[in-house]
Coordinates of C-alpha atoms in Angstrom, one line a residue:
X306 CA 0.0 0.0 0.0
X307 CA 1.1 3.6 -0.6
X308 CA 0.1 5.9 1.8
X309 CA -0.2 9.7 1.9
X310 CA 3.2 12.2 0.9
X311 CA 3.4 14.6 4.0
X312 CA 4.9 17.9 2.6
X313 CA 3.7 17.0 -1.2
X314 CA 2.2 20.3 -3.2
X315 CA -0.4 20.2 -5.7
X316 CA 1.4 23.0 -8.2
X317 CA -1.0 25.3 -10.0
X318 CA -1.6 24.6 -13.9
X319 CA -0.1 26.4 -16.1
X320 CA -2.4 27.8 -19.2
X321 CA 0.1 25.4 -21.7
X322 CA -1.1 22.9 -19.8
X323 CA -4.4 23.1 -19.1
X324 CA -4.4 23.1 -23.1
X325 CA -3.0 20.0 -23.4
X326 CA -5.5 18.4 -20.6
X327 CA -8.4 19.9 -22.9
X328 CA -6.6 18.4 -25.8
X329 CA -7.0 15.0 -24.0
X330 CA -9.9 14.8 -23.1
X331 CA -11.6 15.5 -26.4
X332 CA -9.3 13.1 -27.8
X333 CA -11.0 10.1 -25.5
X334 CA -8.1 10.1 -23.0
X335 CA -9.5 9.7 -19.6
X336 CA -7.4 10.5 -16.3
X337 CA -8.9 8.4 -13.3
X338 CA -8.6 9.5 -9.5
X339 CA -5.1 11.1 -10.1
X340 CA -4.2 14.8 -10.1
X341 CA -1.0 16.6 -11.8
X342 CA 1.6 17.7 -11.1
X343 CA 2.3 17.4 -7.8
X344 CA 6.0 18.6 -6.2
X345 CA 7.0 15.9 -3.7
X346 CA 10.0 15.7 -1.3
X347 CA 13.1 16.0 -1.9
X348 CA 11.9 18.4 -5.1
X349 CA 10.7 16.6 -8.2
X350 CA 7.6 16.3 -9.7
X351 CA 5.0 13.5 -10.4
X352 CA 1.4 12.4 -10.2
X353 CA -1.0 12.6 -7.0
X354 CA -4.4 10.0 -5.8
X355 CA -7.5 12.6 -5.6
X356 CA -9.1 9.5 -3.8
X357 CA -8.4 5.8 -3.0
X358 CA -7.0 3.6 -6.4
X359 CA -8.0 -0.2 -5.5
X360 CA -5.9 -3.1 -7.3
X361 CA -7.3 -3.4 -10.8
X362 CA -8.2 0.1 -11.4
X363 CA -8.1 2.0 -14.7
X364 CA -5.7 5.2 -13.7
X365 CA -4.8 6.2 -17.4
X366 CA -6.9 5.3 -20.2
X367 CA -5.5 6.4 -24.1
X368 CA -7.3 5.3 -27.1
X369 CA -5.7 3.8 -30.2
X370 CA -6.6 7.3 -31.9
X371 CA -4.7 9.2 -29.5
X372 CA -1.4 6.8 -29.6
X373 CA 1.8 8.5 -31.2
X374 CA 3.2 5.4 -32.8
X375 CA 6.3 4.2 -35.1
X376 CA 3.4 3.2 -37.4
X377 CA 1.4 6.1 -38.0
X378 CA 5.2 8.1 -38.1
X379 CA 5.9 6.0 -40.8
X380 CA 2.9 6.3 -42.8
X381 CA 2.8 10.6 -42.3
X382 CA 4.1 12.7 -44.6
X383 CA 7.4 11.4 -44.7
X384 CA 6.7 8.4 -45.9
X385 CA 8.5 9.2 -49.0
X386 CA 11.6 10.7 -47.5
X387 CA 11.9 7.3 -45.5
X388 CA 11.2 5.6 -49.2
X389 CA 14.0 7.5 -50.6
X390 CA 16.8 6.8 -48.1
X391 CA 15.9 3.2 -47.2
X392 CA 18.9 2.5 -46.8
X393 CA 19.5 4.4 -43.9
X394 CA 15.8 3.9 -42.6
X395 CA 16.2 0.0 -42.4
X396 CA 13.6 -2.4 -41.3
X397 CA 16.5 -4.4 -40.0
X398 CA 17.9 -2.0 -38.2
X399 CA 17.6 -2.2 -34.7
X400 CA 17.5 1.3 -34.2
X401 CA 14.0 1.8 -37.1
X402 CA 11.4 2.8 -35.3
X403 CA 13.7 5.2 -32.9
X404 CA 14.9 6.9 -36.1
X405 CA 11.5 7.2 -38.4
X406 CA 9.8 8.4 -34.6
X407 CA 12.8 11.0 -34.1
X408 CA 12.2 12.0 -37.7
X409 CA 8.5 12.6 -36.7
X410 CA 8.7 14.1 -33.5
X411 CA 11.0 17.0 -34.8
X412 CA 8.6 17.5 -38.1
X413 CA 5.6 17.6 -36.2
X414 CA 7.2 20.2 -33.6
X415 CA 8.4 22.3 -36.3
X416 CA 4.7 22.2 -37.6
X417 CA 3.4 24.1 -34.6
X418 CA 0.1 24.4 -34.3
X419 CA -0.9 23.1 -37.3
X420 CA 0.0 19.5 -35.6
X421 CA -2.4 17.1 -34.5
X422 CA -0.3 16.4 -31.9
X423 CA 1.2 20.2 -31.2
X424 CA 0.0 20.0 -27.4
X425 CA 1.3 17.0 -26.8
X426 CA 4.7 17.2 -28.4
X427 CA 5.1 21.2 -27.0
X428 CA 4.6 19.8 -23.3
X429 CA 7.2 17.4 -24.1
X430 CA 10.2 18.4 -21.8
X431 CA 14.2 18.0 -22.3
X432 CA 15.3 15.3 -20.4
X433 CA 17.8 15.0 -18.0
X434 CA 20.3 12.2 -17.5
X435 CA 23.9 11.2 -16.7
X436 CA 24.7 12.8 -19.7
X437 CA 23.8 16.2 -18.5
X438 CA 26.0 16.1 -15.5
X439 CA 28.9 18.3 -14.8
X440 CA 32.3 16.4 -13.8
X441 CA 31.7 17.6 -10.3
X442 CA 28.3 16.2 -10.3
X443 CA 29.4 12.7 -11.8
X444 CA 32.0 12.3 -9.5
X445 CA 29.6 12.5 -6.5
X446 CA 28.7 8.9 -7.8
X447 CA 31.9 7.7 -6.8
X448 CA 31.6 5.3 -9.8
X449 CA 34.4 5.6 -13.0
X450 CA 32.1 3.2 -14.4
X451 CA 29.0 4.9 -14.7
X452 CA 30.9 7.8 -15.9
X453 CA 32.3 6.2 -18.6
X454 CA 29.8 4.4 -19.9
X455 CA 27.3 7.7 -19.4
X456 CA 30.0 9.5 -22.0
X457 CA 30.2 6.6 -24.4
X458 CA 26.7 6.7 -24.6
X459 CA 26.9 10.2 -25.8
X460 CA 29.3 9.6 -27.6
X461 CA 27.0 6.7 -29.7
X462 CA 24.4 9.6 -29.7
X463 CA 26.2 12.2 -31.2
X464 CA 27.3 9.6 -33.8
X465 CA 23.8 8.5 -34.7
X466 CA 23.1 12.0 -35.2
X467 CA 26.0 12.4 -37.1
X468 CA 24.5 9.4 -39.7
X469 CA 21.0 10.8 -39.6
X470 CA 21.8 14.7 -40.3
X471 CA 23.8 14.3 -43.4
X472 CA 20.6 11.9 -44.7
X473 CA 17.6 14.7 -43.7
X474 CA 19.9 17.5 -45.3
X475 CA 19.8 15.4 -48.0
X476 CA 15.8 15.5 -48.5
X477 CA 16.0 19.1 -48.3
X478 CA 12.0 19.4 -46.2
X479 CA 14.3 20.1 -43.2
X480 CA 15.4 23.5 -41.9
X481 CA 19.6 23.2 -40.5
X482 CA 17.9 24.7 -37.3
X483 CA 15.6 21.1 -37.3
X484 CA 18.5 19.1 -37.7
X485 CA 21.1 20.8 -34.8
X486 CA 21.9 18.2 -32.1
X487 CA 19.8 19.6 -29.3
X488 CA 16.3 18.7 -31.3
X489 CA 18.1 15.4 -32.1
X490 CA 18.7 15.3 -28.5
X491 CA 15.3 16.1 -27.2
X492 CA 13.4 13.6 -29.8
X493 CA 16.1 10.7 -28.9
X494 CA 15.6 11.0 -25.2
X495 CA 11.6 11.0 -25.2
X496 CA 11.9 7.9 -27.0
X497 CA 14.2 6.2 -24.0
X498 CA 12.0 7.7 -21.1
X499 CA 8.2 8.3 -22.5
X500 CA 7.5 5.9 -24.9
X501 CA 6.2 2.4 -24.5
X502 CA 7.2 -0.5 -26.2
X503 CA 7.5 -4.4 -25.8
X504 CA 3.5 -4.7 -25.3
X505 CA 2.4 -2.5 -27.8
X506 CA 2.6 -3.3 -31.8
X507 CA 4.5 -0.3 -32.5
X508 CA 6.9 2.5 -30.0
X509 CA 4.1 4.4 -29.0
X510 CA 3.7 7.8 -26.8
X511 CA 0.7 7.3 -24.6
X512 CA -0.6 11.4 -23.9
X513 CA -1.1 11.7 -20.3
X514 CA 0.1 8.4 -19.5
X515 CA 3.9 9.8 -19.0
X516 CA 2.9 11.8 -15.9
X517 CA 3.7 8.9 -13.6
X518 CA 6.6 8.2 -12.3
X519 CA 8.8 4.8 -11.8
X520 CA 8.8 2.5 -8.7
X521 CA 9.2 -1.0 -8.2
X522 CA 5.4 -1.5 -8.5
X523 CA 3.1 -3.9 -9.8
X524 CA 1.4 -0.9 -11.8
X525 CA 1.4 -1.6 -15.3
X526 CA 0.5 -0.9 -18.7
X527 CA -2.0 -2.8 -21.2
X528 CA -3.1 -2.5 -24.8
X529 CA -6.1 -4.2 -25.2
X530 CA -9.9 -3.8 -25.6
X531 CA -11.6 -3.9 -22.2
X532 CA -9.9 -5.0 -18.7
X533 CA -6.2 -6.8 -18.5
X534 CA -6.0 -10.5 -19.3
X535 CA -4.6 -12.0 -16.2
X536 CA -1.4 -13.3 -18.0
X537 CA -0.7 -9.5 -18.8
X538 CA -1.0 -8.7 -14.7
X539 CA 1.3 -11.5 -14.2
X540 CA 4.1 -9.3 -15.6
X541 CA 4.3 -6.9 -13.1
X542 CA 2.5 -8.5 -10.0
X543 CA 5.4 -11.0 -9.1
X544 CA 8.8 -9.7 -9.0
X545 CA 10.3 -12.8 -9.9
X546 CA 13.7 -13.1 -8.3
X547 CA 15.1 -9.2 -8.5
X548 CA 17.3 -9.7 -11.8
X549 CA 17.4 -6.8 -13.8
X550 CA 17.0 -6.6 -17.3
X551 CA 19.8 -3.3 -17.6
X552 CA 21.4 -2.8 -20.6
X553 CA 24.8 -4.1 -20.9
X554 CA 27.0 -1.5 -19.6
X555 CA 30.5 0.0 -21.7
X556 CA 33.3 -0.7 -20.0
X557 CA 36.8 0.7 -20.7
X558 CA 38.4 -3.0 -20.4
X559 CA 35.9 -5.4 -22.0
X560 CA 34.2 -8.0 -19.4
X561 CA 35.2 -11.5 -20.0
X562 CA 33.2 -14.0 -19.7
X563 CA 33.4 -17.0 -17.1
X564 CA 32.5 -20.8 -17.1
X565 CA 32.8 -24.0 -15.3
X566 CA 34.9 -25.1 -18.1
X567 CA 37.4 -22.0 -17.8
X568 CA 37.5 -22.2 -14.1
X569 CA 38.8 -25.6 -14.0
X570 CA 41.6 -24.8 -17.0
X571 CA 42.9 -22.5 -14.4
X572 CA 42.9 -24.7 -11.4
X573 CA 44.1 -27.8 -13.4
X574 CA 46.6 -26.1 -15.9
X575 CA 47.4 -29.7 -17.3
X576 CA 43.6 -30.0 -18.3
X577 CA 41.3 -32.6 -17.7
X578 CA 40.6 -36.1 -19.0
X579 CA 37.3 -36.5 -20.8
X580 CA 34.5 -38.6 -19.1
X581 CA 37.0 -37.8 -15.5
X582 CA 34.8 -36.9 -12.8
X583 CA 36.3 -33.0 -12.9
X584 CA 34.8 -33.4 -16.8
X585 CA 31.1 -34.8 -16.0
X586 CA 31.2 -32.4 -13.2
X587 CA 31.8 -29.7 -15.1
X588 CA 29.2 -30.8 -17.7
X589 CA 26.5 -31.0 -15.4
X590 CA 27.3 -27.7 -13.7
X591 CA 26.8 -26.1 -17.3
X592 CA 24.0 -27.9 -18.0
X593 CA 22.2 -27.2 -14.8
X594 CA 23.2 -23.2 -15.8
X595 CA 21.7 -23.2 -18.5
X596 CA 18.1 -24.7 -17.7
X597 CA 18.3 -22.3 -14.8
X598 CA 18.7 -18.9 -17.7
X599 CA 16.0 -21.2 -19.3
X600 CA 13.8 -21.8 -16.1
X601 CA 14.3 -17.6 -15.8
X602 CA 13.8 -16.7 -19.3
X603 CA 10.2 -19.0 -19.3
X604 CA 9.2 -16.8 -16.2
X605 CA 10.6 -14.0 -17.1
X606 CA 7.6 -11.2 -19.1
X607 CA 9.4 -10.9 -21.9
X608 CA 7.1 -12.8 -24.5
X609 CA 3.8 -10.8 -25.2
X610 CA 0.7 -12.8 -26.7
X611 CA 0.8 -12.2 -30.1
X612 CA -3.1 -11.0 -29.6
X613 CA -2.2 -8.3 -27.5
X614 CA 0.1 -7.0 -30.4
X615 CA -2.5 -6.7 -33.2
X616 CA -3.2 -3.4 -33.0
X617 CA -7.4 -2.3 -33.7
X618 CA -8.8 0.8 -33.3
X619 CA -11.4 -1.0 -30.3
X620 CA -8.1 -1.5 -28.0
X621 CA -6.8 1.2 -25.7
X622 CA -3.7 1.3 -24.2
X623 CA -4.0 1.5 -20.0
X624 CA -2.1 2.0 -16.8
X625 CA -3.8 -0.2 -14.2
X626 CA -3.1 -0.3 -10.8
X627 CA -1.8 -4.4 -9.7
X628 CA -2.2 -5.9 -6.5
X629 CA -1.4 -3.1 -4.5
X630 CA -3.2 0.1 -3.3
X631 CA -2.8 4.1 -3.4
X632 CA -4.0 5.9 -0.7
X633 CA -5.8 9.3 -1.2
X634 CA -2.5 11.7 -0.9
X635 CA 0.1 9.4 -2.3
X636 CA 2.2 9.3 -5.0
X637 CA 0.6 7.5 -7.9
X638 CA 3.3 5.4 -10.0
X639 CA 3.9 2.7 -13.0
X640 CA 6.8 0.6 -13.4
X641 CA 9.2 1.3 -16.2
X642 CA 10.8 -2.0 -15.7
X643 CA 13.3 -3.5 -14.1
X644 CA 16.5 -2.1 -14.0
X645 CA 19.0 -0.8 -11.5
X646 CA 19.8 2.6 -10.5
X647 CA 22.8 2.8 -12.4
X648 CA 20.2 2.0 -15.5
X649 CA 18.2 4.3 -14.0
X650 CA 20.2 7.6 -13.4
X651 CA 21.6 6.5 -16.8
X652 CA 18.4 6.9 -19.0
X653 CA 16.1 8.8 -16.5
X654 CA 17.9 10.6 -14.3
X655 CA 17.1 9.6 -11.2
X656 CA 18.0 6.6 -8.7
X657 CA 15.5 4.9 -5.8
X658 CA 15.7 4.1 -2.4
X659 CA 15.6 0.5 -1.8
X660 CA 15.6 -0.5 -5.3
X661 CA 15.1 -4.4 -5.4
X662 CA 17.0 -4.3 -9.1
X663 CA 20.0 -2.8 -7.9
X664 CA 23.2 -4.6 -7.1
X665 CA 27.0 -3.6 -6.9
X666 CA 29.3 -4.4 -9.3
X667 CA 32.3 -6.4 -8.6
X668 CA 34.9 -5.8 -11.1
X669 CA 38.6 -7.9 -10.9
X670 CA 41.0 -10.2 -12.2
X671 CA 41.0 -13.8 -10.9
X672 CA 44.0 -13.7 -9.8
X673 CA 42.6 -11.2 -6.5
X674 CA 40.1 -14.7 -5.7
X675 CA 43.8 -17.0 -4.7
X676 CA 46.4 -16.2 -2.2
X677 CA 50.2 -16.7 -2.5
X678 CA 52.0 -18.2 -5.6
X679 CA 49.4 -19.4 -7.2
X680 CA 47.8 -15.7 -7.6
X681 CA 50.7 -15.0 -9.9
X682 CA 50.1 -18.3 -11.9
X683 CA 46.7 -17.4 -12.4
X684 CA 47.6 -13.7 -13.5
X685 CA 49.8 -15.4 -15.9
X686 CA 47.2 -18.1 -17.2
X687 CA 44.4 -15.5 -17.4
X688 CA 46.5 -13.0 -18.9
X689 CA 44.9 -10.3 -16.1
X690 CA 41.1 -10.2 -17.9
X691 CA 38.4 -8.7 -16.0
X692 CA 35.1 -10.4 -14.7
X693 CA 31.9 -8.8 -13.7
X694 CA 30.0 -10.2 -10.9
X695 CA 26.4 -8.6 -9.5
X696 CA 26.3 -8.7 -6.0
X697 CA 22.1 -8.3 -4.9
X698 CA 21.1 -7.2 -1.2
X699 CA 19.1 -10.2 -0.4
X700 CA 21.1 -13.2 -1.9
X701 CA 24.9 -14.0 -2.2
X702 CA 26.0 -14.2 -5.4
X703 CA 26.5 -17.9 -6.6
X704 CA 29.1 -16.8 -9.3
X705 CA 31.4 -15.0 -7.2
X706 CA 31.5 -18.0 -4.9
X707 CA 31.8 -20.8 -7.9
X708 CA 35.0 -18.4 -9.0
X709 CA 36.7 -18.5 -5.9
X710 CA 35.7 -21.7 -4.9
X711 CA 37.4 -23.4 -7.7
X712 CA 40.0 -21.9 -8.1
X713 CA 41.2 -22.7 -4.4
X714 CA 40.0 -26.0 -5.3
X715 CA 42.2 -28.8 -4.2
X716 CA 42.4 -33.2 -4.6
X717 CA 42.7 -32.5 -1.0
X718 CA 38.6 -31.5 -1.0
X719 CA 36.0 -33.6 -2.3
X720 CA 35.1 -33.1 -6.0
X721 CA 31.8 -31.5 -5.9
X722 CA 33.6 -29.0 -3.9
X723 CA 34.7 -27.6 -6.9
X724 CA 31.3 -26.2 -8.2
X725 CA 29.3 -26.3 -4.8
X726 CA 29.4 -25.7 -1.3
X727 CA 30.6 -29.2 0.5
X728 CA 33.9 -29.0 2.6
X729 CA 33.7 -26.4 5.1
X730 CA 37.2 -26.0 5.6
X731 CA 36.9 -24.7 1.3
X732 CA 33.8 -22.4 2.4
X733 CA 35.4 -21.2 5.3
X734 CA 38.6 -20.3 2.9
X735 CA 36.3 -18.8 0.2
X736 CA 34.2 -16.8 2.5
X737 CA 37.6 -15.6 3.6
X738 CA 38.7 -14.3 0.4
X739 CA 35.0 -13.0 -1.0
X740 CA 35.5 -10.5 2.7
X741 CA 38.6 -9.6 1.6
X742 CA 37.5 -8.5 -1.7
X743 CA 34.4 -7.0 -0.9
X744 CA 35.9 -4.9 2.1
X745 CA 38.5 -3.6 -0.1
X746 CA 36.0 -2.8 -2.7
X747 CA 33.9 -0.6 0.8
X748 CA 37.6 0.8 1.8
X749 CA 38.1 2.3 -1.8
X750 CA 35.0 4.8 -1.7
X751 CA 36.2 8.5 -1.0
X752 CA 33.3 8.3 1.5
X753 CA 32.0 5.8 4.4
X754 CA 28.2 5.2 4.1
X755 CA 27.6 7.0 8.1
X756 CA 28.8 9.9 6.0
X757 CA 26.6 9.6 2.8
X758 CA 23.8 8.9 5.7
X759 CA 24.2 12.4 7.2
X760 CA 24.9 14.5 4.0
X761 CA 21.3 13.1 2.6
X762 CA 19.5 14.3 5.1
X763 CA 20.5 17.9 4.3
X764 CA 18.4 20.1 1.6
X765 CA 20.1 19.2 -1.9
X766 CA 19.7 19.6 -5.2
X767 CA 18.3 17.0 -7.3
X768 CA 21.2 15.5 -9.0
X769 CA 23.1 15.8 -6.1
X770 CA 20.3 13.7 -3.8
X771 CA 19.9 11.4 -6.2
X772 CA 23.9 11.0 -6.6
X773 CA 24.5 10.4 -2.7
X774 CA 21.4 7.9 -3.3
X775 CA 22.9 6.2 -6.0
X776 CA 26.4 5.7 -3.7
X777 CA 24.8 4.8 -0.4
X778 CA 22.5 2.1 -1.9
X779 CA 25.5 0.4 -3.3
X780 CA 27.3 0.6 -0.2
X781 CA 24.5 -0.7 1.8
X782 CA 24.4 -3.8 -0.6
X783 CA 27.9 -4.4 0.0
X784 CA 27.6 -3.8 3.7
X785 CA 24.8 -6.5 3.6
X786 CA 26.9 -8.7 2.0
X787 CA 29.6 -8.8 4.6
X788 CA 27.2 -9.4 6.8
X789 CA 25.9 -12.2 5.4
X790 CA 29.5 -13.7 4.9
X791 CA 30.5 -13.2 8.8
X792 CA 27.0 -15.0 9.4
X793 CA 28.0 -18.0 7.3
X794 CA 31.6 -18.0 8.1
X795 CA 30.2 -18.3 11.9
X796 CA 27.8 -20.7 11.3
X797 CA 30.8 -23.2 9.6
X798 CA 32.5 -22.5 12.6
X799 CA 29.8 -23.8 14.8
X800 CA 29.2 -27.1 12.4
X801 CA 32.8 -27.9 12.7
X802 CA 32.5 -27.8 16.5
X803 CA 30.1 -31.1 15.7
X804 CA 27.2 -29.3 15.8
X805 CA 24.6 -30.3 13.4
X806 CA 23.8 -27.8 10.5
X807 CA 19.9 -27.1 12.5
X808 CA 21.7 -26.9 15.5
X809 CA 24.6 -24.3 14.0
X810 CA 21.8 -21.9 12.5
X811 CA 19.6 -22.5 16.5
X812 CA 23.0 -21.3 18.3
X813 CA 24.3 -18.7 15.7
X814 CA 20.6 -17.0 16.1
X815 CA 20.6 -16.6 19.6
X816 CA 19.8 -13.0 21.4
X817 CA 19.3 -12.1 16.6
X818 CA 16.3 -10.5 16.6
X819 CA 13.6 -11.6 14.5
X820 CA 13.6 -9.3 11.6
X821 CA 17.4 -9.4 11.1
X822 CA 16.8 -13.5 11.6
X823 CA 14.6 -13.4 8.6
X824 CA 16.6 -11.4 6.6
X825 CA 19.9 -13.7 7.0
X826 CA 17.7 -17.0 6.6
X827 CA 16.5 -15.2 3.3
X828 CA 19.9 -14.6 1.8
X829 CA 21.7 -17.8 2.9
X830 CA 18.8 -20.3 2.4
X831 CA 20.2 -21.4 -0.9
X832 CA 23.6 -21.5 -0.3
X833 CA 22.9 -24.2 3.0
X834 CA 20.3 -25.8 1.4
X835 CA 22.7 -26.9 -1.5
X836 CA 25.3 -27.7 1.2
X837 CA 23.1 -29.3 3.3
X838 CA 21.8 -31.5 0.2
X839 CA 25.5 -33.2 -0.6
X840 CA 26.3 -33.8 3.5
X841 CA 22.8 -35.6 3.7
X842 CA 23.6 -37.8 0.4
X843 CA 27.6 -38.7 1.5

């Protein structure tokens, strides 16, 4: 449930805007229980309940004849301008529909109004993102990364502008003033933040319906003819297991990729015999990777029903509220989907509190997972690449572990101690080494998160506030994760006292309170479980 926004303001509508809402409305688009804009704390704006919203409501309603789609873009009066250089307008081109709705966008602003769609489009504002940000700004992040990939996607931008000037020069309907980089700019970044896309048969704006803003919420959108099937609520109502679906990020070193396979190259430099027990066991761990991206992909909401994407002029695209409930005073919102904050600051320009999606990165060589000689033998093997491993704030990350696991591997340990937790003299060594690497990855912020905690709570401007957000979430993952790691560390401690693994967990969570206890159980459950699983079958 979302209750009531002390402090929010209901801001005054400006005569532009109460154009546009006439506009709507006589276009068929209906606004249900909601009021905007609205100023909430610490400063941004977004969309207010006028009254209680109940799971399954309709908050946004926008009819097929009201949708600014790819389609109807590519049908207008540029049709034979995207005729004509076909080439560069590609059906095959990932990038089509952005570039024949850019195309649009800009000819029907430059149209004024004469434009069907000239209160929509001149309501339209500039967006702000990573981009945008002054060095000073972006190095409140206290992440190179995000940096650099924020300026090589500008850098892709201002290339793909590059491509498509020299083209609409070319056609000659198109004013050098319609072609500079900032209307480029504008167009581009509506399509990335306002438009809707996987279920919907074209990229389509949805007036009216951009007014909400993003939480992890099971308010969603549907394109269809009367209320949402319930496969379509299914999207949004289960969160699934917090993996994001970010875009890969740029790095300046490229990410190499890790197996089961590579693993053991590394810890058995001679190699391995076919049909060994290493080489089944490595098989099976591959296998049993790849029906779990399967298992993931099948639950995942990635595959609309072909119905919903045949577009008729019956259907109407909707916001509906899911299974949870918006108190008269709170902030209404949708889900943009489910990314991180990084993904988020990067294309929106803002980062959330408690973000289930997020997760710190863990960037390294192998050769920081082994201790001694062998970390030079590995540096050598591996020739110093760089993995990437995603560490979430209610799980331990299963790769990380695997990594470090084998590669410390041993004759000396069982052999399905390679790929899973079984000797807990290994996980006790692992653990070690995961601390060690997360701990240095805390030390190496400019800032500790008590400090980050303090300067938040002070009046800031938006970038910066959602900067310090952006750091101290990340910390806080990590933080959890040590904490978790102590836990399990202590718990292995306890088991090789004799204790059984029941009676380890009873005495570790002595004098634990109950909501910490929970929260431990949560993000270890999997890990013992597995553990638990070979010491009950050996």
């Amino acid at each position: 449930m979302y209750n009531q926004v002390p402090m929010a303001e209901v801001l005054p509508k400006s005569p532009e805007f109460e154009r546009y809402m006439k506009w709507a409305l006589e276009n068929g688009i209906i606004l249900n229980k909601v009021i905007y804009p609205v100023r909430f704390p610490p400063g941004y704006i977004g969309t207010m309940a006028t009254e209680r919203i109940n799971p399954g409501d309709v908050i946004v309603s926008v009819p097929n004849s009201a949708l600014f789609t790819s389609k109807i873009a590519e049908k207008s009066d540029l049709y034979e301008l995207f005729q004509e250089y076909d080439d560069f307008f590609d059906e095959d081109d990932a990038h089509y529909e952005d570039l024949i709705l850019v195309t649009y966008l800009i000819w029907e602003k430059s149209l004024g109004e004469r434009s069907k769609w000239y209160h929509f489009i001149v309501h339209q504002p500039k967006s702000d993102t990573l981009q945008d940000w002054s060095i000073e700004e972006l190095q409140q992040l206290q992440d190179p990364d995000a940096v650099y990939d924020a300026k090589q996607q500008m850098a892709f931008t201002l290339k793909l502008w590059g491509g498509w000037k020299k083209v609409i020069l070319k056609s000659k309907l198109f004013s050098p003033t319609m072609v500079e980089f900032s209307e480029f700019l504008w167009a581009y970044r509506l399509l990335s933040t306002r438009s809707f896309g996987k279920f919907c048969p074209y990229t389509t704006f949805a007036p009216m319906a951009e007014f909400l803003n993003h939480n992890n919420t099971c308010t969603y959108y549907y394109y269809g003819t009367t209320e949402a099937s319930l496969e379509s609520a299914k999207r949004y109502v289960n969160f699934s297991n917090g993996e994001d679906h970010d875009d890969d990020m740029v790095f300046k070193k490229s990410i190499s990729k890790i197996t089961c396979k590579k693993l053991v190259q590394l810890t058995c430099p001679g190699g391995i015999k076919q049909n060994s027990e290493m080489y089944k066991l490595v098989v099976e761990s591959e296998s049993l990777d790849n029906e779990e991206k399967k298992l993931d992909e099948e639950k995942d909401y990635g595959k609309p029903d072909p119905e919903i994407l045949r577009e008729t002029n019956e259907k109407k695209l909707s916001i509906i509220a899911g299974n949870e409930t918006y108190e008269e005073g709170s902030e209404v919102y949708m889900s943009y989907g489910r990314y991180s904050n990084r993904m988020l600051l990067a294309t929106y320009g803002f980062s959330l509190k408690d973000n289930i999606y997020n997760f710190a990165r863990i960037k390294t060589s192998l050769d920081k997972f082994v201790v001694g000689e062998k970390a030079y033998e590995i540096k050598s093997l591996d020739n110093n690449k760089v993995y990437l491993f995603k560490l979430k704030s209610n799980t331990l990350c299963k790769e990380i572990f695997r990594a470090v696991r084998a590669l410390n591997w041993t004759n000396n340990y069982p052999i399905n101690a390679c790929f899973s937790p079984a000797s807990v003299d290994l996980e006790m060594k692992v653990i070690e080494i995961i601390l060690n690497v997360i701990n240095e990855q805390i030390d190496s912020f400019p800032t500790k998160i008590e400090e980050d905690l303090k300067i938040v709570e002070n009046q800031l401007p938006l970038r910066h506030y959602f900067a310090i957000v952006y750091r101290i979430e990340i910390k806080k993952i990590l933080h959890k994760q040590v904490r978790y790691l102590l836990a399990a560390y202590k718990i292995f401690e306890i088991i090789k006292e004799g204790k059984s693994i029941d009676q380890a967990f009873e005495v570790f969570f002595q004098g634990i309170e109950e909501r910490e206890k929970n929260e431990i159980n949560e993000a270890l459950g999997i890990y013992f479980r597995t553990f638990r699983i070979y010491h009950e079958n050996n």
